[in-house]
PDB file of C-alpha atoms and ligand atoms in Angstrom:
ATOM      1  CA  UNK A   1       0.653  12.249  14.500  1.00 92.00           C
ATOM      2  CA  UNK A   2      -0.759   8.743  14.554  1.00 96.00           C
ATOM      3  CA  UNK A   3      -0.247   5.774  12.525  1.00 97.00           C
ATOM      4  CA  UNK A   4      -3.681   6.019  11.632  1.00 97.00           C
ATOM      5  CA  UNK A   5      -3.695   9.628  10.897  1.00 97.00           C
ATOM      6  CA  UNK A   6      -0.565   9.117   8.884  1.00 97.00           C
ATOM      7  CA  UNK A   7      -1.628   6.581   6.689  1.00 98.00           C
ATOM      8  CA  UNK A   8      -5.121   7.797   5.897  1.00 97.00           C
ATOM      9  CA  UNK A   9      -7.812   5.644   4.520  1.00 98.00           C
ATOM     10  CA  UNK A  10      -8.782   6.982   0.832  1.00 97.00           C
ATOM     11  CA  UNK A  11     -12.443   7.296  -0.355  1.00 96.00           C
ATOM     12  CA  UNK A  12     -12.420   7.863  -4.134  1.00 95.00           C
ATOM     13  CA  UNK A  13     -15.670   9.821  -6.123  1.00 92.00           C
ATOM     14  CA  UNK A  14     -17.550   7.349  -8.002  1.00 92.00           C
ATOM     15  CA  UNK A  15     -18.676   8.639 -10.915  1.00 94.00           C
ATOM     16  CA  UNK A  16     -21.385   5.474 -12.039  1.00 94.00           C
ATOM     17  CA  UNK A  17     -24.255   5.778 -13.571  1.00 97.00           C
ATOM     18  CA  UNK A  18     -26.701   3.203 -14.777  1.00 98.00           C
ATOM     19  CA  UNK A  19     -24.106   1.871 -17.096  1.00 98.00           C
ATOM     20  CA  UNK A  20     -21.523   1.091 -14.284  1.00 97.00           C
ATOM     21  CA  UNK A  21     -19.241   1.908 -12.017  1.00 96.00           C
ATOM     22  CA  UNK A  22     -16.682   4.545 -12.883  1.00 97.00           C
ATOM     23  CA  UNK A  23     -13.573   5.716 -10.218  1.00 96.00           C
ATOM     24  CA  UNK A  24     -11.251   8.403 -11.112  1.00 94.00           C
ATOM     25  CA  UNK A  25      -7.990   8.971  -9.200  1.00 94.00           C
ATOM     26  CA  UNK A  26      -5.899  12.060 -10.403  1.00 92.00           C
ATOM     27  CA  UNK A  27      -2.418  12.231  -9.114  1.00 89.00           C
ATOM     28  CA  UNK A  28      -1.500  14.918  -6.358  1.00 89.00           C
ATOM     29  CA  UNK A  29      -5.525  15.337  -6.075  1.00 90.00           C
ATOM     30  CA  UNK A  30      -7.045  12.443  -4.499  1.00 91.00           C
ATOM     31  CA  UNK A  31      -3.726  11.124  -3.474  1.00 93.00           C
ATOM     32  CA  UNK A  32      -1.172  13.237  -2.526  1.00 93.00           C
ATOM     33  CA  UNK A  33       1.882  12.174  -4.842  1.00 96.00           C
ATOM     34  CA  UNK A  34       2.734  12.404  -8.601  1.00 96.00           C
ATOM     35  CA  UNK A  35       1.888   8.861  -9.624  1.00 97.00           C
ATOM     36  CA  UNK A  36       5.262   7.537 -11.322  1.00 98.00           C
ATOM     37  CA  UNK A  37       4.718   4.118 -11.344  1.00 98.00           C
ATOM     38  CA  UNK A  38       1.937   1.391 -11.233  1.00 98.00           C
ATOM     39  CA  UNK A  39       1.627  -2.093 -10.635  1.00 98.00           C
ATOM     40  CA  UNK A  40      -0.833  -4.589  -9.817  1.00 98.00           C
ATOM     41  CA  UNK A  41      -1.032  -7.970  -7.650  1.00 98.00           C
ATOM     42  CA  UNK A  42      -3.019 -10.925  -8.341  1.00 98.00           C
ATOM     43  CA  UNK A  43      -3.482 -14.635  -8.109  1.00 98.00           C
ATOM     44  CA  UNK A  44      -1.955 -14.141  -4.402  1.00 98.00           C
ATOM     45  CA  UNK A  45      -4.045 -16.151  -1.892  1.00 94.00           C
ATOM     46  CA  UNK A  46      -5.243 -17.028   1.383  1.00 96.00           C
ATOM     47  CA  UNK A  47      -1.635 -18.358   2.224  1.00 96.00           C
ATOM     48  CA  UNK A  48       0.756 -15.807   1.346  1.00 97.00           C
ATOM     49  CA  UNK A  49       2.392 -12.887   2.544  1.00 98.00           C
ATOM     50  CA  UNK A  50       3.641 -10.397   0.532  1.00 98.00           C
ATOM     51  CA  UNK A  51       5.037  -6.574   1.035  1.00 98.00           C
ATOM     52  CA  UNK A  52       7.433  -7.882   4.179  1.00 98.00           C
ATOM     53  CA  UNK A  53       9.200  -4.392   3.064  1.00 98.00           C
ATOM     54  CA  UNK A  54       9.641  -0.773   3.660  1.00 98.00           C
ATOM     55  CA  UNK A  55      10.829   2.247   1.147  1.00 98.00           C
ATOM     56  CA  UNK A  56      12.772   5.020   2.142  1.00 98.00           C
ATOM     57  CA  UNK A  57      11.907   6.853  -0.821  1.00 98.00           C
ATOM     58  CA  UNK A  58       8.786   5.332  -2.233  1.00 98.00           C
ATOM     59  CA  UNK A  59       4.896   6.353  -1.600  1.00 98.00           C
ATOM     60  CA  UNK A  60       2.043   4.053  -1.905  1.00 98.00           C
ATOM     61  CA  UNK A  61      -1.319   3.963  -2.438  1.00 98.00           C
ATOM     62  CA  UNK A  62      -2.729   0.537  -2.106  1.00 98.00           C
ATOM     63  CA  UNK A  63      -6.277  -0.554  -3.607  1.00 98.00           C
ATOM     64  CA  UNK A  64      -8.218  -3.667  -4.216  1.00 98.00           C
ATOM     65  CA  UNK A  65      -9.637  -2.937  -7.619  1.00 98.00           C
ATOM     66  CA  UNK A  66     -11.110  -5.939  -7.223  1.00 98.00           C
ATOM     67  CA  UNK A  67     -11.385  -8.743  -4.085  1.00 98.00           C
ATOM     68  CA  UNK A  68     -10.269  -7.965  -1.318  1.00 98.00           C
ATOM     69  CA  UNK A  69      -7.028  -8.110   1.064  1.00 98.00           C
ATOM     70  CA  UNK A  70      -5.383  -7.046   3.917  1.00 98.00           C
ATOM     71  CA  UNK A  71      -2.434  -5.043   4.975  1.00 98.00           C
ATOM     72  CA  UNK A  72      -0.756  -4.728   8.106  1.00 98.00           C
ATOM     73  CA  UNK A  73       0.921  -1.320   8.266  1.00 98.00           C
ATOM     74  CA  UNK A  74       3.151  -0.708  11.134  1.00 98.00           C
ATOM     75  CA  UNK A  75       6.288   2.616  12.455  1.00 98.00           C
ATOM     76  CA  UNK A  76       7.755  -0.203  14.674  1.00 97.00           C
ATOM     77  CA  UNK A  77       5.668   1.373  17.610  1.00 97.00           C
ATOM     78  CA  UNK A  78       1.301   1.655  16.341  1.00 97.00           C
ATOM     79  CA  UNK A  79       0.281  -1.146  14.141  1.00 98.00           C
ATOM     80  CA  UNK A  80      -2.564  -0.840  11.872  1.00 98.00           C
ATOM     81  CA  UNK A  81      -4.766  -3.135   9.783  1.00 98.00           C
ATOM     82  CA  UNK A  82      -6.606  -2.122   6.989  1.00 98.00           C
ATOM     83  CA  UNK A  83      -9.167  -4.081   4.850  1.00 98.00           C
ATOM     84  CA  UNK A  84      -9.108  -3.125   1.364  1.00 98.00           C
ATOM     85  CA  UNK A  85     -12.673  -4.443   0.443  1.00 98.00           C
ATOM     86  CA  UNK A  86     -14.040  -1.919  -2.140  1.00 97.00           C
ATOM     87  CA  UNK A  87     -13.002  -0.401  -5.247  1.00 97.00           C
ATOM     88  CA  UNK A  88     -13.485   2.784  -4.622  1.00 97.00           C
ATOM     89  CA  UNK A  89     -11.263   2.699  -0.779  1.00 97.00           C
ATOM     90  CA  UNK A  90      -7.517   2.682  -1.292  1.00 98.00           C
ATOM     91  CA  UNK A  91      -4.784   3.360   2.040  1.00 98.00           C
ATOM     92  CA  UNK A  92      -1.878   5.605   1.670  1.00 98.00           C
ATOM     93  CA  UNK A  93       1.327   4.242   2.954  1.00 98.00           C
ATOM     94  CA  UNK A  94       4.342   7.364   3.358  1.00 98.00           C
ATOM     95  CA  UNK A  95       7.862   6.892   3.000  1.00 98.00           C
ATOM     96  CA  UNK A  96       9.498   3.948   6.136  1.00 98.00           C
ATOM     97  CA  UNK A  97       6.705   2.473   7.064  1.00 98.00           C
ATOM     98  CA  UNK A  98       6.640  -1.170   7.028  1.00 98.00           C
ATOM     99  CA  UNK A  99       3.834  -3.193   5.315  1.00 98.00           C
ATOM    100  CA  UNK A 100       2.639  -6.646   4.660  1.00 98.00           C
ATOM    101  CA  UNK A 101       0.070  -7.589   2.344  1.00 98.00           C
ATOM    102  CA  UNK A 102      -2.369 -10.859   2.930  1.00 98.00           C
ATOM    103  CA  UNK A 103      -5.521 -12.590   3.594  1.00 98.00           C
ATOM    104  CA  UNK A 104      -5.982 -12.143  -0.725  1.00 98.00           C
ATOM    105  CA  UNK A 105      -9.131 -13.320  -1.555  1.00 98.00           C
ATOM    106  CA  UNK A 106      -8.344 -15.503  -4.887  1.00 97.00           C
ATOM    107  CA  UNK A 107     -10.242 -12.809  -7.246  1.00 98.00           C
ATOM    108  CA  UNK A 108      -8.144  -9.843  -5.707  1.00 98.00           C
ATOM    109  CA  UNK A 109      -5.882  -7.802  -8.042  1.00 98.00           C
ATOM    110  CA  UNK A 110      -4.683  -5.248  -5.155  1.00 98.00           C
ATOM    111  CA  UNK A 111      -3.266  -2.488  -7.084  1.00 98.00           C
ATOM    112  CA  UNK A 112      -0.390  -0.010  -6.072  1.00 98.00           C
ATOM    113  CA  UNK A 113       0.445   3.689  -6.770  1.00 98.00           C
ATOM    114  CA  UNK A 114       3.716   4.703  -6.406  1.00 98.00           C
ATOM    115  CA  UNK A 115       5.597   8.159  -6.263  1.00 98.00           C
ATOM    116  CA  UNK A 116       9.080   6.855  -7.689  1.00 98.00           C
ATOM    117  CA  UNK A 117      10.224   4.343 -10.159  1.00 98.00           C
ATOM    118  CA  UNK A 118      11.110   1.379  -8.976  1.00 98.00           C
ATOM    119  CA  UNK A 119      14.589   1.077  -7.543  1.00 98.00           C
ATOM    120  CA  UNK A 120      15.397  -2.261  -5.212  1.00 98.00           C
ATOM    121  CA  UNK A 121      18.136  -0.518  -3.147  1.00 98.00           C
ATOM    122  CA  UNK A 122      15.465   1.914  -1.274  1.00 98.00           C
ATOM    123  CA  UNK A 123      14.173  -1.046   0.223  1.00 98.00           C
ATOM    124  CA  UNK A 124      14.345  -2.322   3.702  1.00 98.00           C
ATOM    125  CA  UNK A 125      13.573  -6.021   3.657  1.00 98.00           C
ATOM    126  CA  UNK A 126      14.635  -7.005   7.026  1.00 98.00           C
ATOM    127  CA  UNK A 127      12.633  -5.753   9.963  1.00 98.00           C
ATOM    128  CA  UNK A 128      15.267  -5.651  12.260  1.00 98.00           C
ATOM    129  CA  UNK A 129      17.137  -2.983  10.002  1.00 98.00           C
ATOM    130  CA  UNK A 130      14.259  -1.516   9.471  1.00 98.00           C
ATOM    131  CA  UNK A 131      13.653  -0.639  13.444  1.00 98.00           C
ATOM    132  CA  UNK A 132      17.270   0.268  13.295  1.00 98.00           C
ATOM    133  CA  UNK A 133      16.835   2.939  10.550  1.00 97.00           C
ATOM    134  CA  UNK A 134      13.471   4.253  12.404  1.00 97.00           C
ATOM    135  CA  UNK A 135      15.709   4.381  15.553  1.00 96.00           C
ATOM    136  CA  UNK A 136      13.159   1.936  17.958  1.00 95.00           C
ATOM    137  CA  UNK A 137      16.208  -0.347  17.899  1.00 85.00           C
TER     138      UNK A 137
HETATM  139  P1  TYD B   1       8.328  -7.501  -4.379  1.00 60.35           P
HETATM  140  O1  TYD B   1       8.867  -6.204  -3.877  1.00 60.35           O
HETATM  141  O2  TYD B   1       8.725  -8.743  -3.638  1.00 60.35           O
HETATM  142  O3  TYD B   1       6.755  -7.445  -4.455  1.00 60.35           O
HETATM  143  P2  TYD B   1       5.672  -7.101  -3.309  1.00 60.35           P
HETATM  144  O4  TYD B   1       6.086  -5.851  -2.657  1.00 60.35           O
HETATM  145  O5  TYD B   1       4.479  -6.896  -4.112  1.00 60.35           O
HETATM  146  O6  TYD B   1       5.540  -8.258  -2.418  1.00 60.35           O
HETATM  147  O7  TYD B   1       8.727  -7.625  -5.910  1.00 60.35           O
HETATM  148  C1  TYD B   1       8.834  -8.867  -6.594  1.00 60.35           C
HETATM  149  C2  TYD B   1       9.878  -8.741  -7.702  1.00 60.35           C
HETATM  150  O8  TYD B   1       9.486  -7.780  -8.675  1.00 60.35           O
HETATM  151  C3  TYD B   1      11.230  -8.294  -7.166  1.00 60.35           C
HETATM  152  O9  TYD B   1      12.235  -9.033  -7.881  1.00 60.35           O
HETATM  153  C4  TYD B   1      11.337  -6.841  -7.567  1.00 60.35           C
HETATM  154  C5  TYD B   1      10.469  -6.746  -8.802  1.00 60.35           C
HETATM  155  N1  TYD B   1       9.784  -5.459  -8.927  1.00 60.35           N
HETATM  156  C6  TYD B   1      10.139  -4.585  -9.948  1.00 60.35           C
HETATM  157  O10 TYD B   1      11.060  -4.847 -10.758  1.00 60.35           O
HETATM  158  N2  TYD B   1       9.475  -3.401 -10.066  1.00 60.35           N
HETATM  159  C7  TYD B   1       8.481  -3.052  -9.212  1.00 60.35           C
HETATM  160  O11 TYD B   1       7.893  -1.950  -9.349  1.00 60.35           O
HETATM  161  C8  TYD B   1       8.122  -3.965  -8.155  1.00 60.35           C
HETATM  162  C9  TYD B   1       7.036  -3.615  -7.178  1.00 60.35           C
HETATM  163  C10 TYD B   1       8.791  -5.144  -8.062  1.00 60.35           C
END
């Protein structure tokens, strides 16, 4: 399978009417993971680089609730970029793949869905281990 097909891009219902805008994201529906944890991002910008990490447990689903921002999404062989530019969009990252988060527009709050609590030793900060772990290296 492809990078691309791996790490699909989301389209989420919306449910609006004339009084707004309404999205609705159930876990193991319209992503496909129990959502165990959530966290946000803002007041990144233009300048900064975040992610620089991948999990060997951990799940994502990334969306810019708000603003926009990039992410670079690569299996040490495809690379992918993905705008996240709408509210109702979001990109599913699986389990060691590597991602970096930037371009932030300064009103973006990029929020994350994740499949597991948080726990810093199932991450892979340093790319080189990372290819080593994915065997490209
Ligand atoms: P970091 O992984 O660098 O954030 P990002 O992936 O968004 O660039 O996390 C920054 C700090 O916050 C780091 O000390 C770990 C901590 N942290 C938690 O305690 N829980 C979490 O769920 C996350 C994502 C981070």
């Amino acid at each position: 399978m492809s990078l691309k097909e791996m790490c699909k891009v989301l389209h989420f219902g919306d449910l609006g009417d004339e009084r707004g805008k309404l999205v609705v994201i159930e876990g193991g529906q319209a992503i496909p993971f129990d959502i165990q944890r959530v966290f946000y991002i803002y007041e990144s910008d233009a300048t900064v680089v975040r992610g620089q990490h991948a999990n060997r447990e951990s799940e994502f689903v990334l969306i810019n609730v708000a603003g926009k921002s990039k992410v670079r999404i690569t299996d040490g062989r495809e690379e992918i970029i993905v705008e996240l530019d709408r509210p109702m969009m979001g990109v599913y990252i699986p389990k060691m793949i590597w991602k970096d988060m930037y371009d932030f527009s300064s009103d973006s709050v990029l929020l994350v869905l994740a499949s597991t609590h948080y726990d810093g030793s199932e991450y892979i900060r340093d790319y080189d281990e990372y290819l080593k772990e994915i065997g490209v290296k």
